[in-house]
Coordinates of C-alpha atoms in Angstrom, one line a residue:
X229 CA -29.9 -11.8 10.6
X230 CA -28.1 -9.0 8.9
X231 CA -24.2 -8.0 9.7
X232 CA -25.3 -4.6 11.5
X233 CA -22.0 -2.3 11.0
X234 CA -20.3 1.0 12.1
X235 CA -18.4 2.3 9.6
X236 CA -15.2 4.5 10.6
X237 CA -14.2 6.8 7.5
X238 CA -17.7 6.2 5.1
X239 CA -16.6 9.4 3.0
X240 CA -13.3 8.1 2.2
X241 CA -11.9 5.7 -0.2
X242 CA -12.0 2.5 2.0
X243 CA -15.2 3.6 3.2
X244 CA -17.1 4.6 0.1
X245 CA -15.5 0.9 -1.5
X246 CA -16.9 -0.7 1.9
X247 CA -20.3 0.8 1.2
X248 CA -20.2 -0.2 -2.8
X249 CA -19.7 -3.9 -1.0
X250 CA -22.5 -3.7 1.8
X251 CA -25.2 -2.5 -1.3
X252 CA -23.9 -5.2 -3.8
X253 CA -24.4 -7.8 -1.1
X254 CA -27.8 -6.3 -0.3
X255 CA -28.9 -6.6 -3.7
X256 CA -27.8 -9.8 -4.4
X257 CA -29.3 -11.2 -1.2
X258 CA -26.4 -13.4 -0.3
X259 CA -25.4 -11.7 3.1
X260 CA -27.5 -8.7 3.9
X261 CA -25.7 -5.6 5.6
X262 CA -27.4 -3.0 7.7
X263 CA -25.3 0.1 7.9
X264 CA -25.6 1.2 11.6
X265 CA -23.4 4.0 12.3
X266 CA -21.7 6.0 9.3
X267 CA -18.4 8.7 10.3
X268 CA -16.1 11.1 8.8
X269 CA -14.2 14.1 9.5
X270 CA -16.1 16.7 8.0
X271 CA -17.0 15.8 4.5
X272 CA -20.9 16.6 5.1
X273 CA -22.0 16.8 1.5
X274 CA -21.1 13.1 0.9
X275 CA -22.2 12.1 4.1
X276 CA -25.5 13.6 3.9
X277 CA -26.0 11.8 0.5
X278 CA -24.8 8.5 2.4
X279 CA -27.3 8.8 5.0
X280 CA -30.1 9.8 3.1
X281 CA -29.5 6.4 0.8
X282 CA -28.6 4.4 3.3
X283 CA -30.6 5.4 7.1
X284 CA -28.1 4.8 9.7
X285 CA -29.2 5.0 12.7
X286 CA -26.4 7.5 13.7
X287 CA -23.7 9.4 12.4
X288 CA -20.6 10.8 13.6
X289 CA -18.6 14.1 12.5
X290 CA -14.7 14.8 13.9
X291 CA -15.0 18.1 13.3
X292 CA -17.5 20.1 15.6
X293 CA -18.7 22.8 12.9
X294 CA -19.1 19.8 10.1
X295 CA -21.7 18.3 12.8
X296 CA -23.6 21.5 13.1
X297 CA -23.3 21.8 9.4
X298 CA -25.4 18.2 9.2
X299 CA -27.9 18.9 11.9
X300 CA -29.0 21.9 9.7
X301 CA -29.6 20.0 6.6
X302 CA -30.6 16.8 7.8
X303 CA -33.4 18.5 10.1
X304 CA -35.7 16.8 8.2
X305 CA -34.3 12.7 9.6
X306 CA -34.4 11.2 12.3
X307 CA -31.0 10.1 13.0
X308 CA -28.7 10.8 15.7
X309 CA -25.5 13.2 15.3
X310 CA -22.5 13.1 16.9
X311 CA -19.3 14.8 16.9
X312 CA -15.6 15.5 18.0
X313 CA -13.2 12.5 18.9
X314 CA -15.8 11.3 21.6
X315 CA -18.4 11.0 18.7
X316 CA -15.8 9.0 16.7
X317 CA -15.6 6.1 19.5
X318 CA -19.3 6.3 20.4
X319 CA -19.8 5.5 16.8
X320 CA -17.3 2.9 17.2
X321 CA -19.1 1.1 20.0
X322 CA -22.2 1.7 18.9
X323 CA -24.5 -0.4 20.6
X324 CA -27.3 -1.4 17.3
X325 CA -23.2 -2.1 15.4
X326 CA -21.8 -5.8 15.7
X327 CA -18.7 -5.3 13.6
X328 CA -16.9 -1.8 13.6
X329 CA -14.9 -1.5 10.5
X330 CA -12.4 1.1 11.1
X331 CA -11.0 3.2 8.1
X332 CA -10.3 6.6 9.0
X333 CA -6.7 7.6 8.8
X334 CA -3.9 8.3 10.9
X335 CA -3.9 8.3 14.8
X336 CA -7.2 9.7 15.4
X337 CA -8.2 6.0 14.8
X338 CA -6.9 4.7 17.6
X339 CA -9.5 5.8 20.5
X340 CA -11.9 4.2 18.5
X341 CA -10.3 0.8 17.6
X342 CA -9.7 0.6 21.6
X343 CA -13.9 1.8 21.9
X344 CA -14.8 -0.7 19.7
X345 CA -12.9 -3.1 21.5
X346 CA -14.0 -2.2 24.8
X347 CA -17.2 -2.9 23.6
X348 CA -16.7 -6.2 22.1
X349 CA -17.4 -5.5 18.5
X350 CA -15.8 -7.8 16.0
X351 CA -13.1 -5.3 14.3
X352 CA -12.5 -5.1 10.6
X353 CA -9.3 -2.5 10.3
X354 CA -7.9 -0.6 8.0
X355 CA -6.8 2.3 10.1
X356 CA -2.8 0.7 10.1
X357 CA -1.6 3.6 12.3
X358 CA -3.8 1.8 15.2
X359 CA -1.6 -1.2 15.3
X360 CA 2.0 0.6 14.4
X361 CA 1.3 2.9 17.2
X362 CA -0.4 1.0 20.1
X363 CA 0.5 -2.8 18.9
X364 CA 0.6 -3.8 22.2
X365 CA -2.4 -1.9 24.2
X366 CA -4.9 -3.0 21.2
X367 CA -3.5 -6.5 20.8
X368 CA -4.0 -7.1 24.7
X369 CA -7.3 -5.3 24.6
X370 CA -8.5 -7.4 22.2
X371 CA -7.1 -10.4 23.6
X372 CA -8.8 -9.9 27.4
X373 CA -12.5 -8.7 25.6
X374 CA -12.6 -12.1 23.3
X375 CA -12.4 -9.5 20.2
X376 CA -11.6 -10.9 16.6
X377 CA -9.3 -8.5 14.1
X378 CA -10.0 -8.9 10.5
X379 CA -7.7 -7.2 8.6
X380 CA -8.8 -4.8 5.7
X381 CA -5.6 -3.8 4.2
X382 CA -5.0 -6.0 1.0
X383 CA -1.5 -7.4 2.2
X384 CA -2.6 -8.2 5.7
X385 CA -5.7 -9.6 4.7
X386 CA -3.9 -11.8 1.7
X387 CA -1.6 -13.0 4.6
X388 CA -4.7 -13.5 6.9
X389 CA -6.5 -15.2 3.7
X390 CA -3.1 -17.7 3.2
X391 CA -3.0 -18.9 6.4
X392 CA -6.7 -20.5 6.5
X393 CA -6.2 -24.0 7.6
X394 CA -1.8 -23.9 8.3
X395 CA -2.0 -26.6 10.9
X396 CA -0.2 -24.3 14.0
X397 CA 1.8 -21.4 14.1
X398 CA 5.6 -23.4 14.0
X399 CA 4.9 -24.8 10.2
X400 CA 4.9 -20.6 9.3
X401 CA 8.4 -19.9 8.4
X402 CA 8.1 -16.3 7.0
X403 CA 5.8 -13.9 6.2
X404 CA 5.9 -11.9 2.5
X405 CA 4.5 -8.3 2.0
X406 CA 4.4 -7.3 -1.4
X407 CA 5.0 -3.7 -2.5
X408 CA 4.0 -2.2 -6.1
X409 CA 7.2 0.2 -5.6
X410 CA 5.0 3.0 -6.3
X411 CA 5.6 5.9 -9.0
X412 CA 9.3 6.3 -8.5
X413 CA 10.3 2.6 -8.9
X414 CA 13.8 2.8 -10.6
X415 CA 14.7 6.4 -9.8
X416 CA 17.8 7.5 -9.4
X417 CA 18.2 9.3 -5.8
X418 CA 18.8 12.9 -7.3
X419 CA 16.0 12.4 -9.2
X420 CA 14.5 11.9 -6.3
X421 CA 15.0 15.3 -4.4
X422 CA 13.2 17.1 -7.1
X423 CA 9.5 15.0 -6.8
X424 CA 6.8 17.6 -6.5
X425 CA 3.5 16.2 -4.5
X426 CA 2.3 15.7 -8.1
X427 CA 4.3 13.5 -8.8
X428 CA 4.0 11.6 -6.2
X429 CA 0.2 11.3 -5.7
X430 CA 0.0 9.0 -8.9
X431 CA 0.4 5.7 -8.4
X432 CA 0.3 3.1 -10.8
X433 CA -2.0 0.7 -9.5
X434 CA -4.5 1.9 -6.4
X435 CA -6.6 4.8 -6.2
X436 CA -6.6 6.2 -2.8
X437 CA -6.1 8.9 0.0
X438 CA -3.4 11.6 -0.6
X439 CA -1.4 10.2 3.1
X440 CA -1.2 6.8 1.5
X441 CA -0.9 7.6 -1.9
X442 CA 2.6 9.5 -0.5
X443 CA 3.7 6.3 1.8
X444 CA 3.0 4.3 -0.9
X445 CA 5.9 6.9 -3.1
X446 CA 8.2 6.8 -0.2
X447 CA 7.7 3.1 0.7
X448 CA 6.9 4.2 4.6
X449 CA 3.3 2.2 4.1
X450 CA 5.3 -1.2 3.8
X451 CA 7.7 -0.2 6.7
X452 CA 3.9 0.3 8.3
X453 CA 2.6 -2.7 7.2
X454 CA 5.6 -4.9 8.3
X455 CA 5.0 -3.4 12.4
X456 CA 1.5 -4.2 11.6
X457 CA 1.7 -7.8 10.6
X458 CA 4.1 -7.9 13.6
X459 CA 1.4 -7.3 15.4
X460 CA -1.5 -9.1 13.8
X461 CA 0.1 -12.5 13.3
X462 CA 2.5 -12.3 16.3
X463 CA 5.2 -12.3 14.2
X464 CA 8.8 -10.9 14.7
X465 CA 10.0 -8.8 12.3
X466 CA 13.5 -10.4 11.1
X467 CA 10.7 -13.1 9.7
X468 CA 8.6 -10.7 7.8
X469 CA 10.1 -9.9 4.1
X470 CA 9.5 -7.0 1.2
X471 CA 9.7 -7.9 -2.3
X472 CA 8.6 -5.4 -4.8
X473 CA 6.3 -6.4 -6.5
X474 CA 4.8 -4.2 -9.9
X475 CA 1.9 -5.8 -10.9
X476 CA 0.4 -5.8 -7.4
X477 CA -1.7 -9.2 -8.2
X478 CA 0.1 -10.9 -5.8
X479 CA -1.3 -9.6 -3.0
X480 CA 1.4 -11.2 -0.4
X481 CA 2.4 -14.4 0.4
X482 CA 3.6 -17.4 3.4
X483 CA 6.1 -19.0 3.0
X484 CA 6.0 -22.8 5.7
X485 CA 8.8 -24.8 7.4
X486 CA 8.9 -26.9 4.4
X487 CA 9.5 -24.4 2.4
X488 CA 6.2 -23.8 0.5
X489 CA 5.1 -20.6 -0.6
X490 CA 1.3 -20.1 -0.1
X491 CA 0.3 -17.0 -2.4
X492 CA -2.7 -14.6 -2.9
X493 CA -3.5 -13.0 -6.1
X494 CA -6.5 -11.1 -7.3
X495 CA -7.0 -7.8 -9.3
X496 CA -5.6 -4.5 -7.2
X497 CA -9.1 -3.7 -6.2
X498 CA -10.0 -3.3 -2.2
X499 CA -13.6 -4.4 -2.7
X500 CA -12.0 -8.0 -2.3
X501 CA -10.3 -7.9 1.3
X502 CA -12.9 -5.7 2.7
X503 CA -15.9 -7.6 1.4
X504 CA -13.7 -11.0 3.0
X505 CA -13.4 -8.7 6.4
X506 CA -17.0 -8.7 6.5
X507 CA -18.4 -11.4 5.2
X508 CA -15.3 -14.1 6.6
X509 CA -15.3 -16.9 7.0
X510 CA -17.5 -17.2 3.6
X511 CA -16.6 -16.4 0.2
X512 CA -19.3 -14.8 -1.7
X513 CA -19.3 -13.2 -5.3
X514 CA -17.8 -9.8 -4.9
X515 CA -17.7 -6.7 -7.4
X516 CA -14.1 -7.1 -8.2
X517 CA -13.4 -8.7 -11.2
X518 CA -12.0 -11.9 -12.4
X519 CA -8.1 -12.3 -12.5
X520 CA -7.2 -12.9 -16.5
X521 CA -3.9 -14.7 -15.8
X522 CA -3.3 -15.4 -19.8
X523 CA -3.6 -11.5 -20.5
X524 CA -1.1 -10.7 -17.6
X525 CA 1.7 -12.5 -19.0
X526 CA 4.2 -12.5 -16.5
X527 CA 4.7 -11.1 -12.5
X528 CA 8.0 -9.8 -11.7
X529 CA 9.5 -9.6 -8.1
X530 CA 12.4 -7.2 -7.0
X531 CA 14.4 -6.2 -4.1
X532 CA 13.2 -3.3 -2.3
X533 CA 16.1 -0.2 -2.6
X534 CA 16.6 0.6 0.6
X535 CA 18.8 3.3 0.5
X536 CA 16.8 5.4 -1.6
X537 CA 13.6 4.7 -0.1
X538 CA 14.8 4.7 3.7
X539 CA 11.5 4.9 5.3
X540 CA 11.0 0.6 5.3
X541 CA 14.1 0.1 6.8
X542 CA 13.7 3.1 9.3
X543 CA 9.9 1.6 10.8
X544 CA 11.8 -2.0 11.0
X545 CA 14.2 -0.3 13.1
X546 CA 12.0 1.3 14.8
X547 CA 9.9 -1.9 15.4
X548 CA 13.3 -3.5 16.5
X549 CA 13.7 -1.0 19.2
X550 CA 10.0 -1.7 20.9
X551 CA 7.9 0.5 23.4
X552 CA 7.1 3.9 21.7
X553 CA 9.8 4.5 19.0
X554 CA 7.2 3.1 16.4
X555 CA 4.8 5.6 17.0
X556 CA 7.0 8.3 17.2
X557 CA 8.1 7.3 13.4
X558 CA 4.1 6.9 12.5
X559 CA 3.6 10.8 14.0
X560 CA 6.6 11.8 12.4
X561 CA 6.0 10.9 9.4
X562 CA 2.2 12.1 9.3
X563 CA 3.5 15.4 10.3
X564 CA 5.9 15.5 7.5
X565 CA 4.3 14.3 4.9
X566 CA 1.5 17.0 5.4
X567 CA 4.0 19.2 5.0
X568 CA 4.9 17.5 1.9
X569 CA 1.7 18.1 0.3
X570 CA 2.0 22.0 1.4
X571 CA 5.7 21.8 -0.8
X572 CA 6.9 23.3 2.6
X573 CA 9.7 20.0 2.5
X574 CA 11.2 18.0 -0.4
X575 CA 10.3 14.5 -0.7
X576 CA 13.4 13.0 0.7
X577 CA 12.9 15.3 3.5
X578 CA 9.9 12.8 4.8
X579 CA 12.6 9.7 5.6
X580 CA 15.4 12.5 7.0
X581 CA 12.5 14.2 9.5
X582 CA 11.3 10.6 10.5
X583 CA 14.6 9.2 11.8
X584 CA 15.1 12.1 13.4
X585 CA 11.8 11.7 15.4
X586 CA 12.3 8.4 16.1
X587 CA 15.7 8.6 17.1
X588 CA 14.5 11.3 19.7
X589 CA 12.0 8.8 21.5
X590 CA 13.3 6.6 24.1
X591 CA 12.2 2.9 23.5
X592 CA 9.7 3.0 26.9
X593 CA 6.8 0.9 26.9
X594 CA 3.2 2.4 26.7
X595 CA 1.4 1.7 29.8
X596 CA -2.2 3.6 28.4
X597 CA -3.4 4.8 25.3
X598 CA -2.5 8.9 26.7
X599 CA 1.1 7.6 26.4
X600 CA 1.0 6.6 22.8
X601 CA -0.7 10.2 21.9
X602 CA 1.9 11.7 24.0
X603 CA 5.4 9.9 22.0
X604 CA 3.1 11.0 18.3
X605 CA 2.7 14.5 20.1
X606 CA 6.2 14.9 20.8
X607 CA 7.1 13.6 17.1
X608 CA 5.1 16.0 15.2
X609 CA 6.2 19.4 17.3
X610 CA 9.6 17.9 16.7
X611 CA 8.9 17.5 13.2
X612 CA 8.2 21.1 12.6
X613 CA 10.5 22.2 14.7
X614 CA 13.3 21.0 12.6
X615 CA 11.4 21.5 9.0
X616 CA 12.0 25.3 10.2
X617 CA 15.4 25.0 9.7
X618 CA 15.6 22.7 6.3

């Protein structure tokens, strides 16, 4: 029986690499993949090419005229179109979907991680903001509905990977997230005042969005990514470690009571942890190639700067003070670096506007999902509020 799957975020570039994995599993017959549900914001020409290819059943639009947009051209299929933020989390619990991988980006993901939940679909994620924001609401949720989290995101699912077969949780002594240190490894912190979006949106190693592409320059992704593994591997924070990493082949690594150091390396190439998402727990060939370890050389490791990328140690503080201070720092900083990419702030602007957010949110718990949305609201209007006056 095929994997039948909803896929959150088809147009971006998890989504259209998650797609590139379902057809080369198709072809090779190994571990067939019908595509359910496809859904995106409002990037209709790709979509329609996806759904024409590929005959979901459904597809989903977050922005209302991009829907209409669809039904007009695709008059001509019979498939189902829905739309706005309740569209998004219908598509996420679809009910012809077993596994819901989620890859849209920023908070809007997190209705529909909680909607595919709800409904019991195993979840594949790579929407981070989900688990930095409401760690505890989706970790619960998950917990009380029997629902399995595969992690998508390439240090995540290396940790997830490393951990197959540790004999309990008290032989795992530390966790380690690599980071490739992005474009500005190196630079001097007056150097950095003067980055131009540019700049920043070329990283050495990964080709994705513009949002990560930027976290990834001011090093807020692995401040993300250590409140995430908090959350996926129930792991306090003063145990989880950064070490920069340039390479990125060394994906991230565990490191036991006894001191060994599990590592997992591959090419930098997210057709491997998302094919693993959906095809765990098998191991299948995959379209990302072979790891030349003779042609590499050598890996290097480093010490994250801190001071002049503030925005890791500002989500571990964050994380440190609990309830809704970490999703005040993930709205903040969405806000900010939007405004980034409109050169309406400087890049060290981002880490300055996100303490500032977070430092305004008392550490309350969330009690519902309308909470979390509330503490990102607040962050954002107080985001612009004070980019008026830089």
């Amino acid at each position: 029986m095929p994997l039948r799957l909803s896929l959150l975020g088809s147009t971006g570039s998890i989504g259209t690499q998650a797609l590139e994995v379902a057809e080369q599993l198709n072809r090779t017959g190994t571990f067939p993949v019908e595509i359910a549900v496809l859904a995106a914001r409002s990037n209709v020409q790709l979509l329609e090419q996806q759904a024409r290819r590929l005959s979901p059943q459904a597809v989903a639009l977050f922005e209302p005229a991009a829907a209409r947009d669809f039904r007009q051209r695709t008059r001509d299929l019979d498939i189902t179109v829905l739309e706005g933020p309740e569209g998004l989390c219908e598509a996420a619990a679809w009910e012809g979907a077993d596994t819901t991988l989620n890859a849209v980006v920023g908070m809007v993901g997190l209705r529909p991680t909680m909607a595919a939940i709800k409904a019991k679909k195993t979840l594949a994620l790579a929407n981070k903001e989900t688990l930095v924001a409401g760690g505890s609401l989706v970790i619960e949720a998950a917990r009380q509905n029997g629902v399995k989290i595969l992690p998508v995101d390439s240090e995540h699912s290396a940790i997830f990977q490393c951990l197959q077969g540790s004999p309990e949780e008290r032989a795992v002594k530390r966790l380690i997230l690599t980071a490739s240190g992005g474009p500005f490894f190196g630079w001097e912190k007056e150097r950095l005042q003067a980055v131009t979006p540019e700049q920043a949106l070329c990283h050495p190693n990964w080709d994705m969005g513009a949002k990560i592409t930027i976290d990834c320059a001011t090093m807020m992704n692995k401040g993300l990514e250590v409140i995430e593994a908090a959350w996926l591997f129930h792991m306090p924070v003063e145990r989880i470690g950064v070490v920069v990493h340039r390479e990125s082949i060394v994906h991230s690594m565990v490191e036991f009571a006894d001191n060994a150091v599990i590592a997992q390396m591959g090419a930098p190439d997210m057709r491997l942890p998302i094919q693993y998402a959906l095809t765990y727990p098998q191991r299948l060939e995959s379209p990302s190639g072979a790891l030349d370890l003779p042609a590499l050389g050598k890996l290097t490791f480093f010490e994250p700067d801190r001071e002049r990328f503030p925005c890791l140690n500002l989500c571990i503080k964050a994380m440190e003070r609990g309830g809704l201070v970490p999703a005040a720092a993930n709205g903040a900083n969405e806000a900010a670096v939007q405004l980034f990419l409109e050169k309406k702030i400087g890049f060290m602007d981002i880490p300055r506007l996100v303490q500032a957010a977070a430092d305004s949110q008392p550490a309350v718990q969330a009690a519902k999902v309308e909470d979390v949305l509330e503490a990102d609201r607040m962050a954002r209007s107080r985001v612009l509020e004070l980019a008026g006056s830089l």
